[in-house]
Every structure is written in C-alpha cells, then in structure tokens.
XYZ file of C-alpha atoms in Angstrom:
652
model
C -29.886 31.968 129.295
C -28.089 28.539 128.191
C -25.301 27.126 130.597
C -22.455 25.458 129.420
C -20.399 23.079 131.803
C -16.650 23.334 131.134
C -15.571 21.047 133.981
C -17.386 17.325 134.161
C -16.181 14.444 136.857
C -14.687 11.264 136.446
C -18.135 9.554 135.487
C -16.735 8.795 131.522
C -13.784 8.491 129.360
C -12.885 9.738 126.486
C -8.820 8.396 126.174
C -8.554 4.664 125.199
C -5.337 4.660 127.462
C -4.240 1.709 127.818
C -4.380 0.878 124.127
C -3.191 4.525 123.342
C 0.089 4.185 125.542
C 2.836 1.404 125.655
C 2.778 -0.652 129.248
C 5.716 1.439 130.886
C 3.895 5.120 129.518
C 0.637 3.978 130.950
C 2.322 3.229 134.590
C 3.586 6.686 134.576
C 0.005 8.124 133.478
C -1.891 5.907 135.727
C -0.177 7.203 138.909
C -2.155 7.872 142.002
C -1.056 10.611 144.079
C 2.343 11.598 145.804
C 5.717 11.603 144.067
C 7.207 10.455 140.983
C 9.919 10.490 139.277
C 9.522 9.237 135.142
C 12.805 8.516 133.285
C 11.873 9.387 130.432
C 15.048 7.263 127.909
C 15.572 8.841 124.650
C 13.458 8.641 122.052
C 10.501 6.582 124.478
C 7.854 9.382 123.946
C 8.105 12.046 127.163
C 5.733 14.588 125.831
C 3.234 12.106 124.929
C 3.847 10.633 128.966
C 2.946 14.429 130.081
C 0.624 15.350 127.678
C -1.848 12.026 128.165
C -1.345 12.423 132.176
C -2.178 16.005 131.762
C -5.751 14.468 129.777
C -5.859 11.830 132.323
C -5.843 14.063 135.397
C -8.758 16.721 133.937
C -10.717 13.569 133.066
C -10.887 12.706 136.509
C -11.917 15.314 137.824
C -9.207 17.596 138.602
C -10.218 21.695 137.646
C -8.013 22.782 135.541
C -6.454 25.531 137.547
C -5.280 22.895 140.376
C -2.596 21.623 138.093
C 0.957 22.867 137.430
C 2.707 22.534 134.601
C 6.299 23.613 134.135
C 8.484 23.085 131.180
C 11.839 24.934 129.486
C 9.791 26.602 126.349
C 5.966 28.096 126.578
C 5.599 26.961 123.551
C 5.768 23.109 125.048
C 3.731 23.871 127.196
C 1.318 25.567 124.861
C 1.549 22.624 122.521
C 1.017 19.877 125.904
C -2.332 21.696 126.475
C -2.971 21.586 122.903
C -2.740 17.988 122.645
C -4.606 17.429 125.327
C -7.624 19.208 124.778
C -7.593 16.948 121.699
C -7.977 14.215 123.942
C -10.477 15.044 125.998
C -11.946 16.959 123.371
C -12.832 20.370 125.982
C -10.394 23.412 126.395
C -7.970 23.589 128.736
C -8.317 27.172 130.333
C -6.914 27.708 133.486
C -4.502 25.566 133.603
C -0.777 26.894 134.554
C 1.305 26.108 131.900
C 4.832 27.326 130.701
C 8.327 28.270 131.442
C 9.459 29.143 135.141
C 9.565 32.657 133.993
C 6.311 33.203 132.210
C 4.734 31.312 135.554
C 7.261 33.408 138.077
C 5.561 36.608 136.075
C 1.959 35.821 136.605
C 2.573 35.486 140.339
C 4.722 38.655 141.216
C 1.849 40.840 139.610
C 0.112 39.617 142.123
C 2.075 40.081 144.959
C 4.956 42.454 143.907
C 4.826 44.047 147.521
C 5.672 40.463 149.496
C 8.800 40.671 146.745
C 9.514 44.018 147.709
C 8.306 46.092 144.508
C 5.789 48.154 143.740
C 2.947 47.455 141.244
C 3.704 47.839 137.774
C 7.086 46.667 137.477
C 9.091 46.070 134.613
C 10.736 43.337 133.272
C 14.530 44.143 131.615
C 15.411 41.907 128.207
C 19.132 41.474 128.403
C 20.067 44.477 126.340
C 18.449 46.567 129.146
C 19.976 44.786 131.386
C 23.426 45.191 129.762
C 22.811 48.910 129.791
C 21.860 48.622 133.368
C 24.532 46.983 134.669
C 27.531 48.904 132.911
C 26.215 52.555 134.046
C 26.366 51.241 137.510
C 29.752 49.995 136.769
C 30.339 53.763 135.443
C 28.502 54.571 138.213
C 30.914 53.753 140.558
C 34.134 53.891 138.442
C 35.362 55.265 135.536
C 34.210 54.157 132.630
C 37.919 53.254 131.134
C 38.614 51.134 133.406
C 40.123 47.738 132.854
C 36.932 45.891 134.304
C 34.804 43.309 132.750
C 31.574 44.511 130.186
C 27.940 44.101 130.439
C 27.791 41.013 129.341
C 30.095 39.481 131.642
C 29.166 40.909 134.479
C 25.195 39.806 133.814
C 26.821 36.093 133.633
C 28.298 36.837 136.493
C 25.702 37.824 138.645
C 23.304 35.179 137.214
C 25.036 32.015 137.857
C 25.016 33.610 140.901
C 22.031 33.648 141.517
C 21.122 30.714 139.568
C 23.084 28.162 141.802
C 22.565 30.039 145.119
C 26.591 30.321 144.618
C 28.070 33.566 146.291
C 29.205 36.105 143.620
C 32.829 35.493 144.761
C 32.191 31.964 143.778
C 31.347 32.001 140.810
C 34.751 34.505 139.589
C 37.157 31.836 141.499
C 35.453 28.960 139.625
C 33.718 30.162 136.138
C 35.701 33.783 135.715
C 39.639 33.390 136.507
C 40.550 35.778 135.053
C 39.002 38.459 136.972
C 40.438 37.196 140.345
C 42.086 40.470 140.647
C 38.548 42.149 140.386
C 36.773 41.062 143.019
C 35.895 43.579 145.130
C 35.349 45.927 141.956
C 32.809 43.237 140.998
C 30.766 42.931 144.127
C 30.867 46.658 144.510
C 28.941 46.838 141.028
C 26.670 43.438 140.903
C 25.650 45.362 144.187
C 25.054 48.147 143.478
C 23.200 46.526 139.652
C 20.751 45.047 142.743
C 20.024 48.246 144.605
C 19.251 49.902 141.354
C 17.533 47.884 140.246
C 14.979 47.597 143.151
C 15.112 51.483 143.411
C 13.924 52.046 139.539
C 10.899 49.001 140.350
C 13.258 46.961 137.296
C 13.740 43.104 137.546
C 16.015 40.888 135.064
C 14.977 37.808 134.008
C 16.641 35.775 136.994
C 14.929 38.194 139.264
C 11.666 36.132 138.691
C 12.636 33.400 139.490
C 14.863 34.739 142.770
C 11.397 36.601 143.607
C 8.886 33.879 143.060
C 11.118 31.897 145.189
C 11.870 34.414 147.840
C 7.614 35.243 148.282
C 7.364 31.566 149.057
C 10.005 31.065 151.441
C 9.301 33.989 153.111
C 5.234 33.922 153.894
C 3.737 31.418 155.091
C 0.562 32.002 153.513
C 0.899 32.928 150.129
C 2.552 28.983 149.788
C 0.222 27.737 151.682
C -2.477 28.989 149.474
C -0.408 28.824 145.874
C 0.821 24.698 147.261
C -3.517 23.822 147.688
C -3.710 25.457 144.308
C -1.381 23.891 142.546
C -2.652 20.520 143.897
C -0.975 18.910 140.825
C 2.858 19.475 140.043
C 4.072 18.298 136.587
C 7.576 19.369 135.146
C 8.895 18.674 132.327
C 12.765 18.132 130.939
C 13.877 18.133 135.054
C 17.279 17.092 134.740
C 17.970 20.601 133.454
C 16.613 22.537 136.721
C 18.772 24.139 138.251
C 19.577 25.244 142.285
C 16.711 28.075 142.570
C 14.046 26.510 140.144
C 14.867 23.197 142.722
C 13.785 24.973 145.564
C 10.847 26.836 143.611
C 9.033 23.407 143.226
C 9.874 21.935 146.211
C 7.995 25.197 147.853
C 5.181 24.726 145.769
C 4.982 21.288 146.185
C 3.999 22.010 149.874
C 3.033 18.345 152.183
C 0.557 17.487 148.968
C 3.554 16.206 146.987
C 1.719 15.116 143.964
C 4.864 16.518 142.522
C 5.534 14.177 138.680
C 8.983 14.946 137.555
C 9.610 13.918 133.763
C 13.487 14.066 132.703
C 16.524 11.748 132.029
C 19.542 12.060 133.890
C 21.346 10.508 131.100
C 20.977 13.937 128.794
C 21.455 15.885 131.469
C 24.519 18.292 129.459
C 23.658 21.939 130.406
C 25.905 22.221 134.167
C 27.763 25.365 132.442
C 24.273 26.854 132.180
C 24.056 26.009 135.576
C 21.925 23.337 134.985
C 22.475 20.547 138.524
C 22.534 17.135 137.514
C 22.212 16.351 141.562
C 18.296 17.152 141.378
C 17.466 14.063 139.705
C 19.838 11.973 141.150
C 18.641 13.059 144.343
C 15.181 13.482 143.355
C 13.943 9.731 145.637
C 16.225 10.815 148.750
C 14.721 14.525 148.868
C 10.716 12.920 148.447
C 10.372 9.569 150.173
C 8.091 7.310 148.869
C 8.841 8.570 145.637
C 7.451 6.174 142.709
C 10.300 5.580 140.172
C 8.730 4.543 136.454
C 11.319 4.058 133.636
C 10.912 4.674 129.449
C 13.101 2.335 127.460
C 10.619 1.566 124.697
C 13.144 3.562 122.334
C 10.720 4.246 118.985
C 13.982 6.456 116.859
C 17.218 4.264 116.895
C 17.566 0.937 115.077
C 18.340 -1.234 117.264
C 22.180 -1.410 116.573
C 22.368 2.301 117.175
C 20.802 1.859 120.509
C 22.924 -1.069 121.736
C 25.817 1.898 121.194
C 24.172 3.656 123.049
C 23.759 1.822 126.070
C 27.042 0.673 126.114
C 28.632 3.861 126.212
C 26.085 5.153 129.323
C 26.704 2.238 130.978
C 30.483 3.205 132.310
C 29.101 5.938 133.951
C 28.365 5.284 138.062
C 26.330 7.698 139.162
C 22.652 7.443 137.417
C 19.561 5.656 137.083
C 20.729 2.222 135.341
C 18.597 1.507 132.554
C 18.617 0.192 128.857
C 16.857 1.325 125.336
C 15.222 -1.191 124.055
C 14.068 -0.593 120.220
C 10.546 -1.487 118.052
C 12.462 -0.391 114.834
C 13.859 -3.236 112.601
C 17.492 -3.901 112.549
C 19.809 -1.770 111.085
C 23.513 -1.490 110.149
C 26.310 -1.184 112.730
C 27.778 2.571 113.978
C 30.941 2.675 111.926
C 34.297 4.344 113.201
C 36.578 6.208 111.592
C 39.973 6.589 111.634
C 41.173 9.344 109.066
C 44.421 11.152 108.592
C 44.121 14.682 109.814
C 41.146 16.730 110.235
C 40.971 17.707 106.408
C 40.844 14.407 105.552
C 37.871 13.761 107.916
C 35.766 17.281 106.202
C 37.210 15.213 102.998
C 35.071 12.300 103.813
C 31.959 13.300 105.394
C 31.485 15.145 102.027
C 32.555 12.695 99.960
C 29.925 10.215 102.441
C 27.402 12.818 102.256
C 27.140 13.774 98.169
C 27.123 10.100 97.949
C 23.954 9.443 99.166
C 22.104 12.265 98.581
C 22.642 10.770 94.220
C 21.359 7.588 96.224
C 17.946 9.779 97.394
C 18.488 10.849 100.503
C 18.114 14.519 101.568
C 19.960 16.385 103.020
C 17.507 17.204 105.622
C 18.000 14.559 107.202
C 21.825 14.451 107.474
C 23.650 15.969 110.965
C 26.956 16.921 111.302
C 27.467 17.256 115.336
C 30.817 18.277 117.155
C 31.776 19.284 121.008
C 32.214 23.004 120.062
C 31.909 25.031 116.799
C 35.750 25.511 116.587
C 35.322 22.500 114.798
C 33.134 22.606 111.743
C 35.285 24.754 110.233
C 37.127 22.542 108.137
C 34.240 20.915 107.500
C 32.280 24.567 106.365
C 35.452 25.323 103.840
C 35.112 21.511 102.094
C 30.959 22.265 102.459
C 31.862 25.270 100.373
C 34.544 24.025 98.153
C 32.251 21.346 96.654
C 28.668 23.458 96.717
C 27.014 21.155 98.881
C 24.285 23.558 100.969
C 24.789 23.771 104.935
C 23.059 25.525 107.598
C 24.953 25.978 111.252
C 22.959 25.560 114.396
C 25.693 26.281 116.819
C 25.862 29.597 115.559
C 27.356 32.170 112.712
C 29.345 30.454 109.756
C 32.822 30.618 111.067
C 34.223 33.248 109.278
C 30.831 35.489 109.551
C 31.833 35.920 113.799
C 33.152 39.097 114.205
C 36.403 37.592 116.272
C 37.355 35.970 113.306
C 36.657 39.204 111.459
C 38.790 41.429 114.359
C 41.415 38.577 113.545
C 41.600 39.176 110.096
C 41.357 42.264 109.358
C 44.712 42.615 111.602
C 46.456 40.482 108.647
C 44.655 42.603 105.721
C 46.096 46.065 106.881
C 49.215 44.513 106.653
C 48.903 43.662 103.176
C 46.692 46.441 101.800
C 47.245 49.198 103.997
C 44.835 51.485 101.799
C 42.385 48.664 103.821
C 39.727 51.160 105.288
C 37.473 49.031 106.382
C 40.152 46.811 108.332
C 41.912 49.623 109.351
C 38.378 50.903 111.217
C 37.952 47.833 112.656
C 40.448 46.799 114.191
C 41.321 50.328 115.552
C 38.318 50.355 117.511
C 38.953 47.205 119.131
C 41.000 49.670 120.843
C 39.099 50.829 125.076
C 38.547 54.632 124.551
C 38.180 54.312 120.926
C 34.844 55.088 118.815
C 33.296 55.736 115.458
C 34.415 59.497 116.112
C 37.924 58.488 116.087
C 39.085 55.977 114.457
C 37.792 58.513 111.689
C 39.617 60.856 112.392
C 42.751 58.593 112.922
C 41.949 56.979 109.331
C 41.750 60.931 107.822
C 45.041 60.961 109.149
C 46.787 57.953 107.249
C 45.042 57.423 104.855
C 46.586 59.985 102.483
C 50.288 59.151 103.551
C 52.394 56.874 100.866
C 52.090 53.960 103.245
C 49.325 53.681 106.296
C 51.570 51.911 108.041
C 54.012 54.591 108.538
C 52.478 56.719 109.598
C 50.196 55.091 112.112
C 53.091 55.525 114.239
C 51.956 58.944 114.507
C 48.823 58.248 115.491
C 47.999 58.760 119.331
C 47.873 62.862 118.690
C 45.098 62.011 117.629
C 43.398 59.785 120.385
C 42.901 61.099 123.977
C 45.117 60.414 127.067
C 43.125 58.097 127.806
C 43.498 55.590 124.847
C 47.386 56.204 124.583
C 48.154 52.935 126.822
C 45.972 50.653 124.199
C 47.175 52.931 120.763
C 50.508 51.917 121.790
C 50.224 48.303 122.079
C 48.187 47.437 119.022
C 51.248 49.840 117.603
C 53.636 47.128 119.189
C 51.393 44.397 117.287
C 50.943 46.170 113.554
C 55.346 46.660 114.062
C 56.063 43.076 114.435
C 53.727 41.824 112.141
C 55.426 43.707 109.584
C 58.454 41.094 110.503
C 59.293 38.643 107.327
C 58.748 35.993 109.995
C 54.847 36.637 110.015
C 54.844 37.156 106.761
C 55.794 34.196 105.704
C 54.152 32.072 108.977
C 50.155 33.177 108.863
C 49.351 30.731 111.763
C 52.385 32.181 114.054
C 51.395 36.179 113.292
C 47.335 34.975 114.213
C 49.367 33.226 117.060
C 50.623 36.522 118.305
C 47.575 38.788 117.496
C 46.164 36.340 120.035
C 48.665 36.733 123.042
C 49.380 40.814 122.381
C 46.309 41.718 123.985
C 43.562 40.418 122.293
C 43.044 37.432 124.752
C 43.125 39.895 127.367
C 39.636 41.731 124.900
C 37.947 39.033 124.909
C 38.181 37.833 127.758
C 36.820 41.531 129.205
C 33.775 41.487 126.659
C 31.816 37.979 126.480
C 31.226 35.441 128.642
C 32.203 32.767 125.900
C 35.629 34.128 125.450
C 37.349 30.180 126.133
C 34.977 29.112 122.800
C 36.053 32.062 120.439
C 39.531 31.274 121.543
C 38.922 28.096 120.462
C 37.765 29.313 117.403
C 40.440 31.706 116.666
C 42.958 28.533 117.898
C 41.259 26.891 114.851
C 42.232 29.241 112.399
C 46.125 29.009 113.446
C 45.876 24.842 112.512
C 43.818 26.081 109.081
C 47.106 28.638 108.365
C 49.342 26.421 109.257
C 49.187 25.202 105.735
C 50.078 27.991 104.781
C 53.578 30.227 103.863
C 51.954 33.404 102.997
C 49.970 35.675 104.687
C 48.788 37.490 101.231
C 48.133 33.770 100.097
C 45.710 32.679 103.365
C 44.190 35.745 102.943
C 43.492 35.485 99.347
C 42.047 32.316 99.099
C 39.526 33.237 102.810
C 37.892 35.824 100.567
C 37.480 33.723 97.661
C 36.021 30.590 99.509
C 32.820 32.914 99.497
C 32.510 33.984 95.528
C 34.025 30.619 93.841
C 31.732 28.781 91.587
C 31.020 25.323 93.794
C 32.110 21.726 91.743
C 29.836 20.174 90.757
C 27.692 18.411 93.556
C 25.315 16.439 91.836
C 22.203 18.821 91.536
C 21.730 19.129 94.683
C 18.642 20.776 95.607
C 18.713 24.210 96.841
C 15.924 24.546 99.417
C 17.589 21.197 101.018
C 20.905 21.863 103.577
C 22.612 19.110 105.032
C 22.315 20.587 109.427
C 26.537 21.234 111.719
C 25.970 21.667 114.903
C 26.699 21.222 118.906
C 25.457 18.183 120.277
C 24.187 21.005 122.914
C 21.928 22.371 120.472
C 21.217 19.009 118.459
C 19.286 18.188 122.110
C 15.868 16.178 121.277
C 16.552 16.421 117.526
C 16.437 13.285 115.751
C 18.308 12.299 111.489
C 17.976 9.443 109.040
C 21.935 10.148 109.741
C 24.000 11.185 111.936
C 27.978 12.063 111.816
C 29.873 12.850 114.905
C 32.892 14.251 113.752
C 36.877 14.797 116.401
C 36.421 12.404 118.748
C 39.330 12.096 120.575
C 40.497 12.755 123.917
C 40.488 16.510 124.501
C 38.279 17.031 122.280
C 35.384 14.858 122.641
C 35.543 14.849 125.413
C 37.096 18.331 126.016
C 39.869 19.030 127.629
C 38.320 21.773 129.776
C 36.267 19.124 130.964
C 38.840 16.019 131.687
C 40.248 18.730 133.848
C 37.276 19.800 135.917
C 36.187 16.067 136.458
C 33.468 16.720 134.562
C 34.134 13.329 132.030
C 30.463 11.754 133.023
C 28.698 15.096 131.568
C 31.128 14.251 128.338
C 29.674 10.977 128.323
C 26.145 11.590 128.363
C 26.800 13.897 126.213
C 28.055 11.994 123.181
C 25.453 9.297 124.069
C 23.456 12.465 123.504
C 24.591 12.442 120.255
C 24.574 8.798 119.586
C 20.775 8.973 120.190
C 20.002 11.878 117.887
C 20.369 9.066 114.824
C 17.642 7.113 112.911
C 19.477 4.252 110.885
C 22.763 5.561 109.956
C 25.422 7.004 112.958
C 29.443 7.587 112.100
C 31.998 8.436 114.207
C 35.244 10.137 112.712
C 37.986 11.330 114.316
C 41.601 12.656 112.764
C 44.777 9.637 113.827
C 47.210 12.627 113.680
C 47.419 16.151 115.528
C 46.430 19.065 112.960
C 48.066 21.939 116.129
C 50.092 24.383 114.826
C 52.499 24.178 117.686
C 52.369 20.580 118.028
C 53.804 17.891 116.581
C 52.074 13.600 117.414
C 49.165 11.769 117.425
C 45.987 12.025 118.534
C 44.286 9.579 120.644
C 41.149 8.249 119.335
C 38.597 8.737 122.482
C 38.444 7.396 125.124
C 34.910 6.968 125.140
C 34.967 5.234 121.692
C 38.278 3.011 123.606
C 35.774 2.292 125.692
C 32.741 0.528 123.342
C 33.294 -3.661 123.212
C 33.795 -4.825 119.718
C 31.172 -6.044 118.117
C 29.327 -3.018 118.734
C 30.695 -1.167 115.781
C 32.490 -1.658 112.737
C 36.089 0.512 111.612
C 36.285 1.847 108.295
C 39.769 2.121 106.883
C 39.740 5.293 104.574
C 41.863 4.268 101.430
C 43.656 7.708 99.962
C 42.883 7.222 95.242
C-alpha cells in the first residue's frame, strides 16, 4: 500500500520570501512567536502578507490544524488558502479558515451542550429571524400595536449582542424614536431569546455569543482550543466589534501567538458595531506586541498619496504612518466648486464623456459619495445623457420602496384612477393588507372622482384601521389644495412629516437614510411649480431616448457607490461629490463627535483612485427650505496649498 506524507518539516523552503516581498512585508511574514500588529496601509499588499504568513507557518512545520485564520468573508479565506497552497505546493487541508460565524458554527456543533442547546440546532437566516421576533411580539402584544417592526427589533438585539451594550442603551443611543417603548422592546427581545432556546434555534449573532460563552465558562474547552490554535491570524482587524475581540482574546490563550492585520486609518464601520478601540489599544492589551507598518503603496500616484497622507494626518487617535508610492508621478488631485448639485452632476457627466472619448473605459471610472441620496441628481443626469451606470450603494433612486410610496401619493392626486398607486398607499396603513386595499379600491373606482369617494372608505375597514385611515384621508385632502399642486416640494414634505416618517422608523433600521433620500427628492422637486409636470418628467426619465453618448459601449458602466461600499476596491479615475460640511462630514457625525471617523472615510475614498482624483462640492444650498451658501468640507479646508489644483468651471 502506498503511503503519502502530507506535511513535512522545515528542511527546505519552496518560497523565496525575501525576493517575493518588500522589506516591510518580509519583516511581518518572518515574525517569530508572540503577538503582532500589522498596520497595512491602503494598497500595500495586506492580502499578500497574510497569504505568505500562512505559507511560512506551514513550511516551518506547523500542522494546518494548528492554524486559525479569521476573515470577514469565506471567499477571502478560501482565496488566501488557495494562494498559500500554490506557493508551497501542497494542500492546506485541516486549516481552520473562514468568517467568525463559520468557525463558530464548526465549534458549536461539537459543544452544543455547553452552549445550552441540543444536538442539531438550526441556524435562522435574516428572514426567519424576522418572522420569529415578530411572532414573539405578537405573543405578548396585540398585532396592531404601534411597536417597531421585526427588522428594527432585530437590529436592536444584534447591536446589543455585538457591542456588549444593554438593549436599553442601544435604543437610547441609536433608536431614540422608541425611547417611550423601552419596556415593551425589552420584554419582546427577552421572549425572543427564550423562544429560540426552547426551539433549539440560533440566529447569526447567537453563533458568536454562544462561542464566547462556551470558551469563557468552560476552562477545559478554552484550554483545548488555545492549544489547538497555536497560531491565530485575523484579517481586517479594524472592523471587529467588541464580541469578536473578546472571542479572539479567549482563543489566543496563554501562548499569545496572535497576528492581527488591518489599518486603523480605514476603520469606518462603527454604525455596524465595529469598535475602533480594538486595533488602537491592541498593544496595550498584548504586552510586547511587535508592530509592523506596511507603507509602500502599489496603487496610487505620489500626488494622490500625498493628499491622502495630508487628510489622515489631522486625526489625533491613530498610528502615524506615511504611505509611499512606487508609481510614476501623475497629475495633482483636483478640487472643483460648482454652483449647485445639478451643475455638479452636469460637470461630472461631461468630464466622464470626455474621458470615454479619449479611450478610458467606463468601468475604470467611479463616483463616490457619503450618502446614497447624494447620487440622485447624478443618476438623473446620466440617464438623460445615456451614460450607463451601476449603483453599488443600493437600488436606483426611483426604484426604492420609500420613493415609490411618496410618488404614489402624488400620482393619485394627479390621476385619481391610478389603481396601482391607490393600493400601494392604502397598504401603508396599519391593518390594511391586499384584501382590504382591494375592497376599498372596488368601492371608490366606480365614483366620478375616487378622491371624493375615498372619504366614505372608513366603512370598509376594520376598527383597528380607523385611526390610520383617518390620518390618510387628512393627507389626501390636504394634497388637493392649490398650494401643493403648485409647490410639489411642499407636498412631499407634508407627506413625510404627517405620518410617513413614523412609518419609516417603525419599519426600517435605516430610517434616517431613507428620510435623507426623500429630502433629496424634495430638493429636486423645488425646481417645479406644477405637481403634474414633476410626475410626468419623472415618468419620462425611464423611457425617453437618451442623448448621443459618444458611442458608449453598452457593457461598460460607470460605478456609483457610497464610500462604505467602495472600501477594498480601486479605479483608475475617481470623483468624490458633495464635499460640504454637513454632507461629508455628515451633520449627524458632527453632532455625535465622530469627526475622526468621517475623516478616515474621506481617506478611504481618496485612496480608491489610481491615477486621477477629482473632489467636487456645490457652493449654493439646494435645501428646499433654506437659501444661502454651503461651506466647503472642513476636510478640504484642511488641505495645504500645493496638494491639489482648484478648477473653476465656466458656464458656456
């Protein structure tokens, strides 16, 4: 019988580490035992370091089963292990690699009893979790009570588990709209947790919580895994939350052979529960930590990196480092003031068309923004000019549910026989579903004007919907007033402030972002003095013939994305729009003392560009209820002269 030796000792090395890596990377990869923090600046080869570190450990005789590699996607772990296999010429079978949730599932399948569960527990996906928490609420309170919906309740429980904060604290900090429902939310979430345990169910957050519980409450299990996982590697460490950091500490055990890789300057996910202090205080928690800084950038020109270094230098809480480019010198980043967001959209569109005419592929161009609502004028302008684009920050503006809801209100005022719009807005009323909406429509559609007949619709709904239908009738009645027919922006604001805002808070964890979208629609509508014209123009946006776009290839698309969605990506040419105080940085961040994270977000945005970076900002306010000038972002005002070129746009 043939025998195969799968793992060999350190007698020889296949990989030429010194020649394959630059000196900074080489030092990190060749690190011996003990804790290590690898500060990997943007574009400096972070993935390469992790891959070569795995290869080095295996070639040095470490069995794969003694390595734990934690990443934020399973795809990233598989790719790193695949590359390591290619380097050393053998498989990495037995190595524990994947997301925190993936590894937690593997461990809890072995130690379910220690977690208080029975064998064969099921994992709830987001939809199953939503249904279970809504049924938990229905067990305690009437179904029509004015409680937050399942997605909001889930977000509250998730943040509580991942940050270590009490449910009450999460509500007070992140969902103050429900501060008067603290007792009810507390009872529902507690019942939800009891119900999962009774039904042998875990949601995604439970996987991490129970993993921590098993390690912290069982000395023998903790000791077993701290010995098994002789070497720990953690990718994107700056994005870990409190719970994940605790798990890492428990797994590291006494040996402390832990290497974490990340960039404090790219920590931008506090809204998801990520804790910036994890990476900042790592050397304090782990004595004798070796710190390695990767600063050789292979992505961007020296001019772009100089600007990025200037941006991040203003932050006080950071590990200082200066990125250095290996690329040849290029053009200075541009700063472009524009009249308003509409001229901003026209300018970006014109420059992109010029770039395409000069041979730049649209796929090598991206437009970045702080918040999704800021893309709306650009989407309109791209569509008008026939520039293909792909939205990475969400749905296209007018495909979003909340925008379609608002427009449905307006449509029934202009066309009272619009069945689709009637049913859509009727179903926004608590207690009215498809059947009730259909019954109401069948009653009003035979009238000479359904807007008049809807006043009698209350007789066709259940008692629990009477209050809601009453508020709805008030809104419809108000919208028929001449002042709203000739001021569409006021009509949209009236809908938002008279019930729809509460609907968003009750149903969506990201209600504030949706409100921003609607406020952007209000700004756009301010250009119109006729509700009918506004509705017609918006409808025609999707079907009108585009202007000639310079023979744009249909398979090419400009990327429109928020900065958060752009992290980890890069493009040849990058535009960043909306660089104004209150927009980037956002007004919410400035009110909550999050300026440094906003600056890190700007740094991430700037370092997405390889050869060309253009920063745009409108100088006049487009707020529907405000007249005045907008201030350029404080981040732009901080930049020293000579680090950029200011471009003045002349209107022809």
